[in-house]
Amino acid sequence: MSRWVTAGIALLGLTAFMAWDLAASEPPNIYRAPPLIALGSGAAASGAHCAALPSD
């Protein structure tokens, strides 16, 4: 296969995946989203490695 055919198949697959995802999911609720930057807000980080306490 040539490079153009491979790139076309990849773009077609990406477009199909994005169309399926948009059709299958509901739009995000901006009022339930966590703050992007929560400095001084009192909201504690959770669910990620940055929320783990140091072990030493």
Coordinates of C-alpha atoms in Angstrom, one line a residue:
M1 CA 0.0 0.0 0.0
S2 CA 1.2 3.5 -0.7
R3 CA 1.6 6.2 1.9
W4 CA -1.5 8.1 0.6
V5 CA -3.7 5.0 0.9
T6 CA -2.6 4.3 4.4
A7 CA -3.0 8.0 5.4
G8 CA -6.5 8.0 3.9
I9 CA -7.5 4.9 5.7
A10 CA -6.2 6.3 9.0
L11 CA -8.1 9.6 8.5
L12 CA -11.3 7.8 7.5
G13 CA -11.0 5.6 10.7
L14 CA -10.4 8.6 12.9
T15 CA -13.3 10.4 11.4
A16 CA -15.6 7.4 11.8
F17 CA -14.5 7.0 15.5
M18 CA -15.2 10.7 16.2
A19 CA -18.6 10.6 14.5
W20 CA -19.5 7.5 16.6
D21 CA -18.3 9.1 19.8
L22 CA -20.3 12.2 19.2
A23 CA -23.4 10.3 18.3
A24 CA -23.1 7.9 21.3
S25 CA -22.3 10.3 24.1
E26 CA -24.1 13.2 25.7
P27 CA -22.6 16.6 25.8
P28 CA -20.6 17.5 28.9
N29 CA -22.4 19.3 31.7
I30 CA -20.2 22.4 32.3
Y31 CA -21.8 23.0 35.7
R32 CA -20.7 19.6 37.1
A33 CA -17.2 19.7 35.7
P34 CA -14.3 20.1 38.2
P35 CA -12.4 23.4 38.1
L36 CA -9.4 23.5 35.8
I37 CA -7.3 25.3 38.5
A38 CA -8.5 24.9 42.0
L39 CA -5.9 26.9 43.9
G40 CA -7.3 28.0 47.2
S41 CA -10.8 26.8 46.5
G42 CA -10.8 24.1 49.2
A43 CA -11.4 21.3 46.6
A44 CA -9.0 18.5 47.3
A45 CA -7.4 16.6 44.4
S46 CA -8.6 13.0 44.1
G47 CA -8.4 10.1 41.7
A48 CA -4.9 10.7 40.4
H49 CA -1.3 10.1 41.3
C50 CA -1.0 13.8 42.4
A51 CA -3.5 13.0 45.2
A52 CA -1.2 10.4 46.8
L53 CA 0.6 11.4 49.9
P54 CA 4.3 10.9 50.1
S55 CA 5.3 7.6 51.6
D56 CA 8.7 8.5 53.0

